[in-house]
mmCIF file of C-alpha atoms in Angstrom:
data_model
loop_
_atom_site.group_PDB
_atom_site.id
_atom_site.type_symbol
_atom_site.label_atom_id
_atom_site.label_comp_id
_atom_site.label_asym_id
_atom_site.label_seq_id
_atom_site.Cartn_x
_atom_site.Cartn_y
_atom_site.Cartn_z
ATOM 1 C CA UNK R 15 46.168 -0.655 -18.511
ATOM 2 C CA UNK R 16 43.701 -3.273 -16.593
ATOM 3 C CA UNK R 17 42.797 -1.101 -14.088
ATOM 4 C CA UNK R 18 41.707 1.534 -16.955
ATOM 5 C CA UNK R 19 40.093 -1.195 -19.071
ATOM 6 C CA UNK R 20 38.062 -2.085 -15.918
ATOM 7 C CA UNK R 21 37.100 1.151 -15.098
ATOM 8 C CA UNK R 22 35.917 1.932 -18.434
ATOM 9 C CA UNK R 23 34.085 -1.044 -18.637
ATOM 10 C CA UNK R 24 32.251 -0.219 -15.351
ATOM 11 C CA UNK R 25 31.518 2.942 -16.719
ATOM 12 C CA UNK R 26 30.020 1.729 -20.006
ATOM 13 C CA UNK R 27 27.843 -0.800 -17.998
ATOM 14 C CA UNK R 28 26.052 1.904 -15.649
ATOM 15 C CA UNK R 29 23.650 3.154 -18.464
ATOM 16 C CA UNK R 30 22.515 -0.644 -19.217
ATOM 17 C CA UNK R 31 22.118 -1.612 -15.604
ATOM 18 C CA UNK R 32 19.861 1.307 -14.906
ATOM 19 C CA UNK R 33 17.945 0.383 -17.955
ATOM 20 C CA UNK R 34 17.662 -3.548 -16.387
ATOM 21 C CA UNK R 35 16.627 -2.060 -13.150
ATOM 22 C CA UNK R 36 14.035 0.215 -14.827
ATOM 23 C CA UNK R 37 12.334 -2.620 -16.919
ATOM 24 C CA UNK R 38 12.606 -5.189 -13.624
ATOM 25 C CA UNK R 39 11.431 -3.099 -10.412
ATOM 26 C CA UNK R 40 11.665 -6.225 -8.508
ATOM 27 C CA UNK R 41 15.341 -6.290 -8.435
ATOM 28 C CA UNK R 42 15.302 -3.102 -6.745
ATOM 29 C CA UNK R 43 12.693 -3.287 -4.274
ATOM 30 C CA UNK R 44 11.870 -5.013 -1.112
ATOM 31 C CA UNK R 45 8.443 -6.646 -1.445
ATOM 32 C CA UNK R 46 7.449 -9.987 -2.698
ATOM 33 C CA UNK R 47 5.020 -12.049 -4.349
ATOM 34 C CA UNK R 48 3.067 -15.230 -2.790
ATOM 35 C CA UNK R 49 4.492 -17.291 -5.959
ATOM 36 C CA UNK R 50 6.545 -16.808 -8.761
ATOM 37 C CA UNK R 51 3.960 -16.466 -11.460
ATOM 38 C CA UNK R 52 1.264 -14.641 -9.445
ATOM 39 C CA UNK R 53 -1.142 -12.485 -11.670
ATOM 40 C CA UNK R 54 -3.455 -11.413 -8.815
ATOM 41 C CA UNK R 55 -7.221 -10.410 -9.928
ATOM 42 C CA UNK R 56 -8.245 -9.446 -13.005
ATOM 43 C CA UNK R 57 -10.869 -7.561 -11.870
ATOM 44 C CA UNK R 58 -10.310 -3.678 -10.891
ATOM 45 C CA UNK R 59 -13.113 -3.684 -8.690
ATOM 46 C CA UNK R 60 -12.761 -6.205 -5.626
ATOM 47 C CA UNK R 61 -15.831 -6.793 -2.902
ATOM 48 C CA UNK R 62 -15.291 -8.260 0.331
ATOM 49 C CA UNK R 63 -18.184 -10.101 1.757
ATOM 50 C CA UNK R 64 -18.046 -10.254 5.651
ATOM 51 C CA UNK R 65 -18.946 -12.112 8.655
ATOM 52 C CA UNK R 66 -18.783 -9.998 11.932
ATOM 53 C CA UNK R 67 -21.073 -11.875 14.478
ATOM 54 C CA UNK R 68 -18.187 -13.380 16.102
ATOM 55 C CA UNK R 69 -15.690 -10.297 16.601
ATOM 56 C CA UNK R 70 -16.186 -10.053 20.425
ATOM 57 C CA UNK R 71 -16.551 -6.559 22.032
ATOM 58 C CA UNK R 72 -16.323 -4.982 18.620
ATOM 59 C CA UNK R 73 -19.520 -4.142 17.308
ATOM 60 C CA UNK R 74 -20.469 -4.708 13.431
ATOM 61 C CA UNK R 75 -20.621 -1.155 12.500
ATOM 62 C CA UNK R 76 -17.315 -0.642 14.382
ATOM 63 C CA UNK R 77 -15.840 -3.575 12.277
ATOM 64 C CA UNK R 78 -17.116 -2.231 9.003
ATOM 65 C CA UNK R 79 -15.471 1.111 9.485
ATOM 66 C CA UNK R 80 -12.384 -0.567 10.634
ATOM 67 C CA UNK R 81 -12.324 -2.916 7.318
ATOM 68 C CA UNK R 82 -13.403 0.008 4.865
ATOM 69 C CA UNK R 83 -10.558 2.427 6.689
ATOM 70 C CA UNK R 84 -8.104 -0.561 5.830
ATOM 71 C CA UNK R 85 -9.496 -1.103 2.094
ATOM 72 C CA UNK R 86 -9.254 2.403 1.630
ATOM 73 C CA UNK R 87 -5.926 2.601 1.987
ATOM 74 C CA UNK R 88 -5.231 0.175 -0.836
ATOM 75 C CA UNK R 89 -7.453 2.446 -2.744
ATOM 76 C CA UNK R 90 -5.398 5.373 -2.240
ATOM 77 C CA UNK R 91 -2.073 3.855 -3.883
ATOM 78 C CA UNK R 92 -1.133 6.057 -6.812
ATOM 79 C CA UNK R 93 -1.157 4.366 -10.031
ATOM 80 C CA UNK R 94 -3.240 1.285 -8.980
ATOM 81 C CA UNK R 95 -6.206 0.109 -10.850
ATOM 82 C CA UNK R 96 -7.709 -1.463 -7.793
ATOM 83 C CA UNK R 97 -10.650 -0.313 -5.810
ATOM 84 C CA UNK R 98 -12.124 -2.217 -2.878
ATOM 85 C CA UNK R 99 -14.843 -2.031 -0.929
ATOM 86 C CA UNK R 100 -17.249 -3.885 1.643
ATOM 87 C CA UNK R 101 -19.668 -6.242 -0.159
ATOM 88 C CA UNK R 102 -22.616 -8.054 2.025
ATOM 89 C CA UNK R 103 -22.874 -9.580 5.175
ATOM 90 C CA UNK R 104 -22.551 -13.602 5.068
ATOM 91 C CA UNK R 105 -22.461 -16.354 7.203
ATOM 92 C CA UNK R 106 -19.243 -17.951 6.146
ATOM 93 C CA UNK R 107 -17.292 -19.272 9.148
ATOM 94 C CA UNK R 108 -13.389 -19.119 9.587
ATOM 95 C CA UNK R 109 -13.227 -22.879 8.550
ATOM 96 C CA UNK R 110 -15.251 -22.151 5.384
ATOM 97 C CA UNK R 111 -13.444 -19.308 4.295
ATOM 98 C CA UNK R 112 -9.944 -21.287 4.801
ATOM 99 C CA UNK R 113 -11.439 -24.020 2.780
ATOM 100 C CA UNK R 114 -12.756 -21.340 0.096
ATOM 101 C CA UNK R 115 -15.858 -23.290 0.344
ATOM 102 C CA UNK R 116 -18.158 -20.254 -0.310
ATOM 103 C CA UNK R 117 -19.960 -18.449 -3.249
ATOM 104 C CA UNK R 118 -21.157 -15.462 -4.505
ATOM 105 C CA UNK R 119 -18.058 -13.335 -3.602
ATOM 106 C CA UNK R 120 -14.450 -13.121 -4.484
ATOM 107 C CA UNK R 121 -13.254 -12.210 -1.111
ATOM 108 C CA UNK R 122 -14.597 -12.985 2.597
ATOM 109 C CA UNK R 123 -13.476 -11.488 5.740
ATOM 110 C CA UNK R 124 -14.387 -13.390 8.929
ATOM 111 C CA UNK R 125 -13.847 -12.955 12.648
ATOM 112 C CA UNK R 126 -13.212 -16.322 13.725
ATOM 113 C CA UNK R 127 -13.543 -17.447 17.697
ATOM 114 C CA UNK R 128 -12.122 -20.712 16.684
ATOM 115 C CA UNK R 129 -8.725 -19.426 15.116
ATOM 116 C CA UNK R 130 -6.536 -21.985 16.173
ATOM 117 C CA UNK R 131 -8.383 -24.988 15.128
ATOM 118 C CA UNK R 132 -9.066 -23.288 11.764
ATOM 119 C CA UNK R 133 -5.569 -22.313 11.074
ATOM 120 C CA UNK R 134 -3.892 -25.776 12.564
ATOM 121 C CA UNK R 135 -0.819 -24.399 10.902
ATOM 122 C CA UNK R 136 -0.732 -21.121 12.587
ATOM 123 C CA UNK R 137 0.154 -20.187 16.238
ATOM 124 C CA UNK R 138 -3.146 -18.921 17.755
ATOM 125 C CA UNK R 139 -0.973 -16.890 20.293
ATOM 126 C CA UNK R 140 0.702 -13.811 18.517
ATOM 127 C CA UNK R 141 -0.935 -14.430 15.365
ATOM 128 C CA UNK R 142 -3.809 -11.635 14.528
ATOM 129 C CA UNK R 143 -4.866 -12.990 11.416
ATOM 130 C CA UNK R 144 -4.114 -14.590 8.073
ATOM 131 C CA UNK R 145 -5.023 -13.979 4.556
ATOM 132 C CA UNK R 146 -4.493 -15.797 1.258
ATOM 133 C CA UNK R 147 -5.926 -16.204 -2.117
ATOM 134 C CA UNK R 148 -6.126 -19.758 -3.836
ATOM 135 C CA UNK R 149 -8.555 -20.581 -6.593
ATOM 136 C CA UNK R 150 -7.618 -19.306 -10.020
ATOM 137 C CA UNK R 151 -9.186 -19.153 -13.173
ATOM 138 C CA UNK R 152 -8.146 -20.630 -16.492
ATOM 139 C CA UNK R 153 -5.944 -17.558 -17.374
ATOM 140 C CA UNK R 154 -4.054 -17.730 -14.174
ATOM 141 C CA UNK R 155 -5.987 -15.333 -12.073
ATOM 142 C CA UNK R 156 -7.314 -15.283 -8.451
ATOM 143 C CA UNK R 157 -10.823 -16.057 -8.117
ATOM 144 C CA UNK R 158 -11.190 -16.982 -4.393
ATOM 145 C CA UNK R 159 -9.666 -15.539 -1.409
ATOM 146 C CA UNK R 160 -9.933 -14.906 2.332
ATOM 147 C CA UNK R 161 -9.036 -12.290 5.375
ATOM 148 C CA UNK R 162 -9.477 -14.636 8.669
ATOM 149 C CA UNK R 163 -8.989 -12.434 11.930
ATOM 150 C CA UNK R 164 -8.098 -13.988 15.119
ATOM 151 C CA UNK R 165 -10.788 -13.311 17.746
ATOM 152 C CA UNK R 166 -10.456 -16.350 20.004
ATOM 153 C CA UNK R 167 -10.864 -15.840 23.671
ATOM 154 C CA UNK R 168 -7.603 -16.654 25.564
ATOM 155 C CA UNK R 169 -5.143 -16.284 22.492
ATOM 156 C CA UNK R 170 -2.861 -13.207 23.229
ATOM 157 C CA UNK R 171 -3.042 -11.045 21.645
ATOM 158 C CA UNK R 172 -6.502 -11.250 19.479
ATOM 159 C CA UNK R 173 -7.829 -8.562 17.210
ATOM 160 C CA UNK R 174 -10.223 -7.906 20.235
ATOM 161 C CA UNK R 175 -7.485 -6.513 22.211
ATOM 162 C CA UNK R 176 -5.559 -4.447 20.530
ATOM 163 C CA UNK R 177 -6.331 -0.991 19.436
ATOM 164 C CA UNK R 178 -8.370 0.337 16.320
ATOM 165 C CA UNK R 179 -5.449 1.618 14.941
ATOM 166 C CA UNK R 180 -3.578 -2.088 15.074
ATOM 167 C CA UNK R 181 -6.883 -3.764 13.796
ATOM 168 C CA UNK R 182 -6.714 -1.792 10.715
ATOM 169 C CA UNK R 183 -3.296 -2.380 10.092
ATOM 170 C CA UNK R 184 -3.947 -5.840 10.344
ATOM 171 C CA UNK R 185 -6.684 -6.330 8.141
ATOM 172 C CA UNK R 186 -4.728 -4.012 5.409
ATOM 173 C CA UNK R 187 -1.761 -6.621 5.769
ATOM 174 C CA UNK R 188 -3.756 -9.614 5.464
ATOM 175 C CA UNK R 189 -5.559 -8.005 2.548
ATOM 176 C CA UNK R 190 -2.388 -7.624 0.962
ATOM 177 C CA UNK R 191 -1.647 -11.169 1.342
ATOM 178 C CA UNK R 192 -4.971 -12.239 -0.511
ATOM 179 C CA UNK R 193 -4.143 -9.793 -3.295
ATOM 180 C CA UNK R 194 -0.694 -11.737 -4.145
ATOM 181 C CA UNK R 195 2.086 -10.110 -1.962
ATOM 182 C CA UNK R 196 4.477 -11.880 0.573
ATOM 183 C CA UNK R 197 6.224 -10.231 3.209
ATOM 184 C CA UNK R 198 8.598 -7.595 2.860
ATOM 185 C CA UNK R 199 12.313 -7.066 3.962
ATOM 186 C CA UNK R 200 11.308 -3.204 4.618
ATOM 187 C CA UNK R 201 10.595 -2.732 8.286
ATOM 188 C CA UNK R 202 8.533 0.198 7.416
ATOM 189 C CA UNK R 203 6.305 -1.638 4.962
ATOM 190 C CA UNK R 204 2.811 -2.584 5.718
ATOM 191 C CA UNK R 205 3.673 -5.919 4.425
ATOM 192 C CA UNK R 206 6.821 -6.337 6.629
ATOM 193 C CA UNK R 207 6.353 -9.638 8.586
ATOM 194 C CA UNK R 208 5.690 -7.897 11.862
ATOM 195 C CA UNK R 209 3.286 -4.928 12.443
ATOM 196 C CA UNK R 210 3.869 -4.464 16.028
ATOM 197 C CA UNK R 211 6.143 -1.594 15.285
ATOM 198 C CA UNK R 212 3.721 0.425 13.147
ATOM 199 C CA UNK R 213 1.306 2.869 14.941
ATOM 200 C CA UNK R 214 -0.367 4.338 12.051
ATOM 201 C CA UNK R 215 -2.509 3.015 8.967
ATOM 202 C CA UNK R 216 0.078 4.058 6.015
ATOM 203 C CA UNK R 217 2.217 2.445 3.127
ATOM 204 C CA UNK R 218 5.721 2.666 2.852
ATOM 205 C CA UNK R 219 7.500 3.188 -0.841
ATOM 206 C CA UNK R 220 8.086 -0.375 -0.733
ATOM 207 C CA UNK R 221 4.502 -0.973 -0.581
ATOM 208 C CA UNK R 222 3.510 1.290 -3.434
ATOM 209 C CA UNK R 223 6.273 -0.155 -5.676
ATOM 210 C CA UNK R 224 4.474 -3.464 -5.225
ATOM 211 C CA UNK R 225 1.018 -2.665 -5.953
ATOM 212 C CA UNK R 226 1.930 -0.641 -8.724
ATOM 213 C CA UNK R 227 4.058 -3.680 -10.046
ATOM 214 C CA UNK R 228 1.141 -6.134 -9.958
ATOM 215 C CA UNK R 229 -1.935 -4.061 -9.991
ATOM 216 C CA UNK R 230 -0.616 -1.010 -12.069
ATOM 217 C CA UNK R 231 -2.905 1.174 -14.193
ATOM 218 C CA UNK R 232 -2.665 0.205 -18.075
ATOM 219 C CA UNK R 233 -1.143 3.312 -19.771
ATOM 220 C CA UNK R 234 0.765 2.214 -22.633
ATOM 221 C CA UNK R 235 0.767 5.843 -24.078
ATOM 222 C CA UNK R 236 2.642 6.954 -21.157
ATOM 223 C CA UNK R 237 5.070 3.804 -20.263
ATOM 224 C CA UNK R 238 7.908 2.037 -21.962
ATOM 225 C CA UNK R 239 8.951 -1.079 -20.311
ATOM 226 C CA UNK R 240 7.186 -0.252 -17.241
ATOM 227 C CA UNK R 241 9.161 2.945 -16.899
ATOM 228 C CA UNK R 242 7.383 6.253 -16.561
ATOM 229 C CA UNK R 243 7.534 8.611 -19.916
ATOM 230 C CA UNK R 244 7.246 12.642 -20.074
ATOM 231 C CA UNK R 245 5.086 13.316 -22.892
ATOM 232 C CA UNK R 246 5.133 16.594 -24.617
ATOM 233 C CA UNK R 247 1.731 18.545 -24.884
ATOM 234 C CA UNK R 248 -0.053 18.349 -27.880
ATOM 235 C CA UNK R 249 0.110 21.617 -30.104
ATOM 236 C CA UNK R 250 1.741 23.406 -33.148
ATOM 237 C CA UNK R 251 4.910 21.818 -34.240
ATOM 238 C CA UNK R 252 4.637 18.477 -32.121
ATOM 239 C CA UNK R 253 3.025 16.250 -34.517
ATOM 240 C CA UNK R 254 2.827 12.667 -33.931
ATOM 241 C CA UNK R 255 6.728 12.604 -33.044
ATOM 242 C CA UNK R 256 6.013 13.349 -29.447
ATOM 243 C CA UNK R 257 7.581 12.376 -26.003
ATOM 244 C CA UNK R 258 6.956 8.718 -25.961
ATOM 245 C CA UNK R 259 8.426 8.645 -29.535
ATOM 246 C CA UNK R 260 11.620 9.903 -28.700
ATOM 247 C CA UNK R 261 12.112 8.227 -25.664
ATOM 248 C CA UNK R 262 11.587 4.778 -27.729
ATOM 249 C CA UNK R 263 14.509 6.126 -29.756
ATOM 250 C CA UNK R 264 16.692 7.101 -26.631
ATOM 251 C CA UNK R 265 15.887 3.561 -24.763
ATOM 252 C CA UNK R 266 16.250 1.151 -28.085
ATOM 253 C CA UNK R 267 18.315 2.979 -30.604
ATOM 254 C CA UNK R 268 20.167 6.031 -28.809
ATOM 255 C CA UNK R 269 21.660 4.338 -26.004
ATOM 256 C CA UNK R 270 22.483 0.853 -27.470
ATOM 257 C CA UNK R 271 24.364 2.713 -30.195
ATOM 258 C CA UNK R 272 26.367 4.650 -27.581
ATOM 259 C CA UNK R 273 27.121 1.547 -25.785
ATOM 260 C CA UNK R 274 28.311 -0.109 -28.576
ATOM 261 C CA UNK R 275 30.278 2.530 -30.056
ATOM 262 C CA UNK R 276 32.132 2.692 -26.206
ATOM 263 C CA UNK R 277 32.644 -0.643 -26.783
ATOM 264 C CA UNK R 278 34.450 -0.359 -29.852
ATOM 265 C CA UNK R 279 36.636 2.100 -28.573
ATOM 266 C CA UNK R 280 37.471 0.085 -25.790
ATOM 267 C CA UNK R 281 38.262 -2.859 -27.821
ATOM 268 C CA UNK R 282 40.035 -0.632 -30.374
ATOM 269 C CA UNK R 283 42.338 0.981 -27.294
ATOM 270 C CA UNK R 284 42.850 -2.506 -25.623
ATOM 271 C CA UNK R 285 44.023 -4.031 -28.640
ATOM 272 C CA UNK R 286 46.406 -1.055 -29.710
ATOM 273 C CA UNK R 287 48.019 -0.972 -26.208
ATOM 274 C CA UNK R 288 48.909 -4.623 -26.213
ATOM 275 C CA UNK R 289 51.381 -4.175 -28.924
#
């Protein structure tokens, strides 16, 4: 009897577990956030100012292309509300960027020939760059962030000694930190703690899940508790009680009713078998 009761309990709990996972995507994902209450950036359009004066053998024009390719990867994420583009050339140094002591832009990208000094808590060798966001407005949204690339001579490797693809991956990865993401445990993800195994600039599904979670487009008529919905097309006979309405009934009325009914049956059977 106990085995039967346990099996029934597990069977009845599965729909509720699926509902919880759907409503809380971070429970089934590998991506992490920089902090527990991160809100990211409030603006849908982010401009990244840049200082490419100290990028070694890489020309400013080449760096612009590398950076924009990295930004375009984030721009390509389905269901994301963000558009990220290069802004204006600035004279901000790595130290100023790290201290967030700059104005006129929300994000700044800098090549830093003094990377080890600027990032005193980071190892110059083996670290290609750092990215973060710190300043927030009164509502908790980021207002300033930075991406600092290691171009210090003698540091191995640094951005000037790697391939163009690896430079794009590095900028895209550090931009992820500036957007509010931590490291992912998914080894195929852009936001994995090491990018050495990645040969091309690309997202894994985990990266897409992360940006959709933090920067998903607002589509209240197409979504319930963060879960996708299927809406019937408008037309004769459909009326106002279309797809989202019926899905609301399923999630919040029908499924709970079924679970309650099954629970009562289980209690009734357990009670009757105990005598």
